[in-house]
Each structure stands twice: as C-alpha cells, then as structure tokens.
Tab-separated table of C-alpha atoms in Angstrom:
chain	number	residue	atom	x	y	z
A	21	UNK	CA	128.063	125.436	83.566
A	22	UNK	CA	129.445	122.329	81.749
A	23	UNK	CA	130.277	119.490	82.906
A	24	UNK	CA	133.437	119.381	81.463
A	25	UNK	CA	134.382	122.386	83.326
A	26	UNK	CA	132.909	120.541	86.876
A	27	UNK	CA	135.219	117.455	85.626
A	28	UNK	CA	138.140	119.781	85.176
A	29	UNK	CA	137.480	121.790	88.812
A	30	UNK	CA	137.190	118.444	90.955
A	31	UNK	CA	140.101	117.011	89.268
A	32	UNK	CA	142.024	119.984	90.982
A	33	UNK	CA	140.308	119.583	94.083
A	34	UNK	CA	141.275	116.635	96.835
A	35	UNK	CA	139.440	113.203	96.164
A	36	UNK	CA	138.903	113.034	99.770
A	37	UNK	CA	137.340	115.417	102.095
A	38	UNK	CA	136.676	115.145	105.738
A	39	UNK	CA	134.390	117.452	108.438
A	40	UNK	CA	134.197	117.175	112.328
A	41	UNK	CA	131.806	119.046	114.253
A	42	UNK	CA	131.043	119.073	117.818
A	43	UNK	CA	128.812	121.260	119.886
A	44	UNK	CA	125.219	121.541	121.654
A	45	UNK	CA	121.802	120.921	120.518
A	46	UNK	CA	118.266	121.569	122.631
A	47	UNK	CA	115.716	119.041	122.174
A	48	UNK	CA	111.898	119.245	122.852
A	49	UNK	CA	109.160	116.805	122.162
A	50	UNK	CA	109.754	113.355	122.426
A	51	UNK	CA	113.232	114.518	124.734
A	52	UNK	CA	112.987	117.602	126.435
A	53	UNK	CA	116.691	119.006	127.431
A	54	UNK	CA	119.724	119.461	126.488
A	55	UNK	CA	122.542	117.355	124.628
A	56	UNK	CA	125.905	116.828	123.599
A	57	UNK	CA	126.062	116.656	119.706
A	58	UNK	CA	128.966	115.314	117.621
A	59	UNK	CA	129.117	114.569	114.354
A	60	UNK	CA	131.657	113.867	111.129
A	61	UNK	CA	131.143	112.616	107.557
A	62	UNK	CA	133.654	111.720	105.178
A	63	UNK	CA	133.194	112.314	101.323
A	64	UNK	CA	135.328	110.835	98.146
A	65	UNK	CA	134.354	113.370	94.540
A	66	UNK	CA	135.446	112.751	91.239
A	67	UNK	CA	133.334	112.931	87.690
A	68	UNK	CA	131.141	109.717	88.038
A	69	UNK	CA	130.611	108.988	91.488
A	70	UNK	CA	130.500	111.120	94.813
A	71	UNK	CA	130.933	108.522	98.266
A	72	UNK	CA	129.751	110.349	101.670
A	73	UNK	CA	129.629	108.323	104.702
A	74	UNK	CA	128.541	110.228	108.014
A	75	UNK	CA	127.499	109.809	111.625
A	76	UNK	CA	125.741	111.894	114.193
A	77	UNK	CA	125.604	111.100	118.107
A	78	UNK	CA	123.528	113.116	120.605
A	79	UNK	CA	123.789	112.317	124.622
A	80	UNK	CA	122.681	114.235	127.755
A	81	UNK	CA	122.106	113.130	131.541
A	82	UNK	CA	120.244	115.179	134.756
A	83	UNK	CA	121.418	114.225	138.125
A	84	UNK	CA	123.401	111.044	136.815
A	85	UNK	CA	120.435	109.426	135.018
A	86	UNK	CA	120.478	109.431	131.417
A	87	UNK	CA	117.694	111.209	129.353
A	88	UNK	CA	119.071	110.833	125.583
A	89	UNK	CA	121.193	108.882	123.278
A	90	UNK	CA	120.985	108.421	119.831
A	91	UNK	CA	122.874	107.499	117.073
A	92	UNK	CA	122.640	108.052	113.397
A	93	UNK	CA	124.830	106.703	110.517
A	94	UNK	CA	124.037	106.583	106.800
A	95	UNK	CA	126.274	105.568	103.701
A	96	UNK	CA	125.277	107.475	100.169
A	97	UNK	CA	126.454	107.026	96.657
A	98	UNK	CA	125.868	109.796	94.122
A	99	UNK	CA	126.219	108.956	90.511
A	100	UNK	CA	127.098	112.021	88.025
A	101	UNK	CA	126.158	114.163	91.182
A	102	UNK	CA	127.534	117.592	89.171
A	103	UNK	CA	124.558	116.746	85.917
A	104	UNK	CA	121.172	118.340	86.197
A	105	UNK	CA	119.845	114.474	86.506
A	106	UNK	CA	122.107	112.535	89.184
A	107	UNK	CA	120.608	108.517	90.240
A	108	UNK	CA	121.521	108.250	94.241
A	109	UNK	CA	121.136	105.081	96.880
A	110	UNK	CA	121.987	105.731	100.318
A	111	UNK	CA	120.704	103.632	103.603
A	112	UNK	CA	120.538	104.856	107.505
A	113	UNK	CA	120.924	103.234	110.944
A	114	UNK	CA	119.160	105.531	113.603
A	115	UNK	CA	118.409	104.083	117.286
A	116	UNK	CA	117.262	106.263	120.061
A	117	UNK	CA	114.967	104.815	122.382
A	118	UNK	CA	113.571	108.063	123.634
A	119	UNK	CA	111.869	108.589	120.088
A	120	UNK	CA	110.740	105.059	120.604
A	121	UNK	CA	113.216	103.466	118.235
A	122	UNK	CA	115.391	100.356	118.982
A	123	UNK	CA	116.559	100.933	115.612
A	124	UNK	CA	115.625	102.012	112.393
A	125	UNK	CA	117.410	100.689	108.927
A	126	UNK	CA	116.217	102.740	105.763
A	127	UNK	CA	117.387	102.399	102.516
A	128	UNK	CA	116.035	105.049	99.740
A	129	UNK	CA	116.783	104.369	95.776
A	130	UNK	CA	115.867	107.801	93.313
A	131	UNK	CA	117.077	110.713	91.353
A	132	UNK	CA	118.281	114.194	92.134
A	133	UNK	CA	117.212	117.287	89.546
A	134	UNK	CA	118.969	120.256	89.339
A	135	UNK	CA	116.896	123.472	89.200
A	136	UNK	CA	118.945	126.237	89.633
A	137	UNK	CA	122.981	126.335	90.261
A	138	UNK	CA	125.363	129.303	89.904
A	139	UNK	CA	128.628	128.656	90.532
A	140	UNK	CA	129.726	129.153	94.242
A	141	UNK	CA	126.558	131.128	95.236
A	142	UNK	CA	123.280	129.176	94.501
A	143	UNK	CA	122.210	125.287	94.077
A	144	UNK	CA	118.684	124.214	94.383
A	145	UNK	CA	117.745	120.612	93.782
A	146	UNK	CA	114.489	118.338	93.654
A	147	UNK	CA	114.748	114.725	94.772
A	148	UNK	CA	112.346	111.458	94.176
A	149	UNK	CA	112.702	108.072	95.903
A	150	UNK	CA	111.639	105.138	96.906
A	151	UNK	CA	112.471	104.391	100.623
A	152	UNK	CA	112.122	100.738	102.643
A	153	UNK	CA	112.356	101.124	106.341
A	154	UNK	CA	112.487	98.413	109.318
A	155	UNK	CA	111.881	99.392	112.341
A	156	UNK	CA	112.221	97.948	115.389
A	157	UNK	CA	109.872	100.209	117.927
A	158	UNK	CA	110.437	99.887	121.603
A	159	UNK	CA	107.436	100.373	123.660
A	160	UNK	CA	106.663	99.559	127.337
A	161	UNK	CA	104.540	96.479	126.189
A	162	UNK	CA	106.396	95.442	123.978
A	163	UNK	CA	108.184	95.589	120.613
A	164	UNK	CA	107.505	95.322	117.171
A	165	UNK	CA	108.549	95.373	114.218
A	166	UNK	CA	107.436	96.412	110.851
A	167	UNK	CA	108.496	97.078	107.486
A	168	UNK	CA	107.180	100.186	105.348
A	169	UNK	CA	107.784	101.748	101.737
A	170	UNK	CA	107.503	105.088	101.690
A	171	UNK	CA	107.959	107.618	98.522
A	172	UNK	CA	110.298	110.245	99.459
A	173	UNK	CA	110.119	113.664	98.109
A	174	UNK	CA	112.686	116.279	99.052
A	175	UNK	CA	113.199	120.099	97.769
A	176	UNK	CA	116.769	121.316	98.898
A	177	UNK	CA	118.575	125.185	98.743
A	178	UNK	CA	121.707	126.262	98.811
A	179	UNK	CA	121.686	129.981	98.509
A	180	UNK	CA	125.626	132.134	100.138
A	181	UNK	CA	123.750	135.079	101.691
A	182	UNK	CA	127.336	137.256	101.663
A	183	UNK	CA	130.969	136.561	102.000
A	184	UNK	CA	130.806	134.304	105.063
A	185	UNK	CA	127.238	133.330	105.134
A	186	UNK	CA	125.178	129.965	103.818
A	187	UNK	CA	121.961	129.802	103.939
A	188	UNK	CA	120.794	125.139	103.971
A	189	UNK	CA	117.122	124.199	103.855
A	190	UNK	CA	116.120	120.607	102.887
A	191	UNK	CA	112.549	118.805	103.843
A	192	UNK	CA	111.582	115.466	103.158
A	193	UNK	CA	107.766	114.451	102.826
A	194	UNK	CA	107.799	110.553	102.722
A	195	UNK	CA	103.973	109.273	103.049
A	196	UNK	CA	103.305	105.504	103.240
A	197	UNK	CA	102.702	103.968	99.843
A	198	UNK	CA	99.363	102.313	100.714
A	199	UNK	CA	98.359	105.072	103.497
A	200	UNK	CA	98.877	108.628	102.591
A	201	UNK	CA	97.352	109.427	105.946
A	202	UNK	CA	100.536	107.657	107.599
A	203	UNK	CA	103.841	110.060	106.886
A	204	UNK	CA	106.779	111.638	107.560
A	205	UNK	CA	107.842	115.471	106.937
A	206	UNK	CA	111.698	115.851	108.246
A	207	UNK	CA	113.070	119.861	107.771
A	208	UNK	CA	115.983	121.496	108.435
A	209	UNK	CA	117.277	124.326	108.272
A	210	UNK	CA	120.926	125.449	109.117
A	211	UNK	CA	122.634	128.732	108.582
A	212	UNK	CA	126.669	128.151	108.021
A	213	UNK	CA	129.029	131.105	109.150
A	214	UNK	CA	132.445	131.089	107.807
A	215	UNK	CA	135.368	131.542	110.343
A	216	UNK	CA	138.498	130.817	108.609
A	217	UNK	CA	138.946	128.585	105.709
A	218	UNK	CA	138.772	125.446	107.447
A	219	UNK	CA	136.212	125.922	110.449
A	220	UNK	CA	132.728	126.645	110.284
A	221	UNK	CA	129.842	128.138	113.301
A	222	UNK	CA	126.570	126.478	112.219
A	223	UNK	CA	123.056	126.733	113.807
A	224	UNK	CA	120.148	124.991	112.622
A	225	UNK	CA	116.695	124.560	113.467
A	226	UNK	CA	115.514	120.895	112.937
A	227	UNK	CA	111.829	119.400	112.566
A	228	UNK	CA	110.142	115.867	112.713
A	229	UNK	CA	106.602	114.985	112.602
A	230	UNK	CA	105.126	111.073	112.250
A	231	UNK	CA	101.299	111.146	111.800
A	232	UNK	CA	101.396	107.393	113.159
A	233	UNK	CA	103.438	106.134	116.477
A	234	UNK	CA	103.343	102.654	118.063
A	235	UNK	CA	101.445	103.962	121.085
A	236	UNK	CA	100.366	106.856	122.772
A	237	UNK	CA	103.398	107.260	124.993
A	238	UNK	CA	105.373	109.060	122.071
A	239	UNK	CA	104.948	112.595	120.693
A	240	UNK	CA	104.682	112.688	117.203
A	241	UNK	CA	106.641	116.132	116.890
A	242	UNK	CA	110.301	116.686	117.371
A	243	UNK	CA	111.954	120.489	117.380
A	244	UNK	CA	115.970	120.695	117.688
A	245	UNK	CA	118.055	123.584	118.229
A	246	UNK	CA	122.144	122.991	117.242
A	247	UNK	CA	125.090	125.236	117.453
A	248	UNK	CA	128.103	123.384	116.091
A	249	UNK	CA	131.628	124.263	115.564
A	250	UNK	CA	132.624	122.760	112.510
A	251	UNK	CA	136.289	122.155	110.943
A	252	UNK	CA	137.435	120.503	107.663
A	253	UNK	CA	140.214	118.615	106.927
C-alpha cells in the first residue's frame, strides 16, 4: 500500500479521535481481587505525525478498606506512523503502591518496523528503544529511588479474525543495560468484539514479570483479567 494512498485515506478520516472504556478487571499477584477499571485515550492522525494521549485507573475496596489503586498515563508521538520505518517518543506516569511503586516516570526514544500490513485485516510491527525510568519504590523501610536504562524490544499483531473480531498481542522485553539478569517482560493480549460501529466488548489477558524488586515483600509476577465496554467518539 502507498503512502500516498494512507495520506489520501486519513485526510478523509477525522483528525481527532476519542475512546472511553469502563468495566472490570481481576488481579492476582502483587493484588489479589477484584477492581474497577476505566480508561480513555485521545488520538490526533494526519500524514507526518500521529498524537495519542491516554490514561488507565484501576480501584477496588473489601469491607471499606482499600486494596488497589493505580494510575497510569502516558503521552506518545508517532512520526510517519503509516511508513514501514516510523521514529516514536512517548513517556509514562504509573503509581500504585500495591506493586510497590510511589511512582514510576519512563520515557522510551526508538523506531517502529512494519512487517506485514494488509489493509483493514492484518498489521504486525517490530519496535526498538531506548527507555529511562525513575522510580520511586515504596517499601515498609523505606523508599528509594533509582534511575535505570533499559533497551526495549516489542513484537506487536494485529490480525481481524472475522467480521466483528480483533485479535491484539504486544510484549515488551526491556532488560537493564548493564544487567541482563535484571528485566522486564510486559504481554498482553486482548481480543476486541465489535458491537455496533461505535462500541466495542474487549477482554484481555495481561502479564508482568520484574526479575529484581526492592524487597522481598513484592511478587515479581502480575496476571490481569479485563472485560471492558468500549465506545468511540
């Protein structure tokens, strides 16, 4: 597919697209129960740069005590996102003291290939960064803070399965630059069922694993289970 024929396609499409999803996830691991989710993102297309801004917030409380609250928000910026090469920078805000984080600022610089699209059926993609985290743990002792980089390598599909159905798998494999033994491997995978043209059912299955924590009172894997209604704008 040309690009010229992407440029011509978005210029028909809105600049501005919105989502909204709200719904239930259960957590086990680090947080063992079950939460409220809601999410949104907001994204600006055209031919040279793609704008997405989102945020996720998960909450739950047993017998009026709370056991989970976390909040995620990240800002990305994808430059000539429809080419087989596209550049990227995006940076994320996560705190969520039950994983052990006061907060958690990361900020990845890289480039997206293109393996494999067909037009409104397939896209699968290859990413390489470089990512610079602070983090701010919270422990019972005490907190600290420290500063990695991490490389970040991330395989993504995008295959429709039918009419209605979309099968989304993305996993990131970020390992510390001066200890490989010390990593990251975030996966998920979400299946997207079409309702109408505007709403969306989504379930995904969600995976974290950190081969170092601060202290022993953290797990280092994290399983989610979401069902989300989702609805464009």
């Amino acid at each position: 597919m040309s690009t010229l024929f992407i440029i011509n396609s978005l210029e028909a499409q809105k600049k501005w697209n919105y989502e909204f999803e709200i719904g239930g996830s259960y957590n086990s691991g680090n947080v063992n129960n079950t939460n409220l989710k809601n999410s949104g993102n907001a994204t600006r297309n055209d031919s040279l740069l793609t704008f997405t801004a989102n945020y996720k917030l998960l909450y739950s409380k047993e017998d009026s005590v709370e056991t989970n609250k976390g909040l995620n928000g990240e800002i990305k910026f994808d430059f000539f996102q429809y080419d087989r090469f596209s550049p990227f920078f995006s940076t994320e805000y996560i705190t969520n003291k039950y994983k052990g984080y006061d907060f958690k600022l990361s900020s990845l610089i890289g480039s997206k290939m293109r393996i494999y699209q067909k037009k409104d059926t397939s896209d699968y993609s290859i990413s390489l960064a470089l990512t610079y985290d602070y983090v701010n743990y919270t422990t019972e002792e005490d907190k600290l803070k420290m500063e990695y980089y991490r490389l970040s390598l991330r395989p993504k599909i995008k295959q429709k399965l039918g009419n209605v159905v979309t099968l989304v798998h993305y996993t990131f494999y970020q390992p510390l630059l001066k200890d490989w033994n010390d990593y990251i491997i975030q996966s998920t995978t979400k299946i997207e069922n079409k309702i109408s043209q505007k709403m969306y059912l989504d379930i995904s299955f969600e995976y974290e694993y950190r081969s170092e924590l601060p202290n022993d009172n953290y797990k280092k894997k994290d399983m989610t289970t979401e069902i989300s209604l989702r609805i464009k704008i």
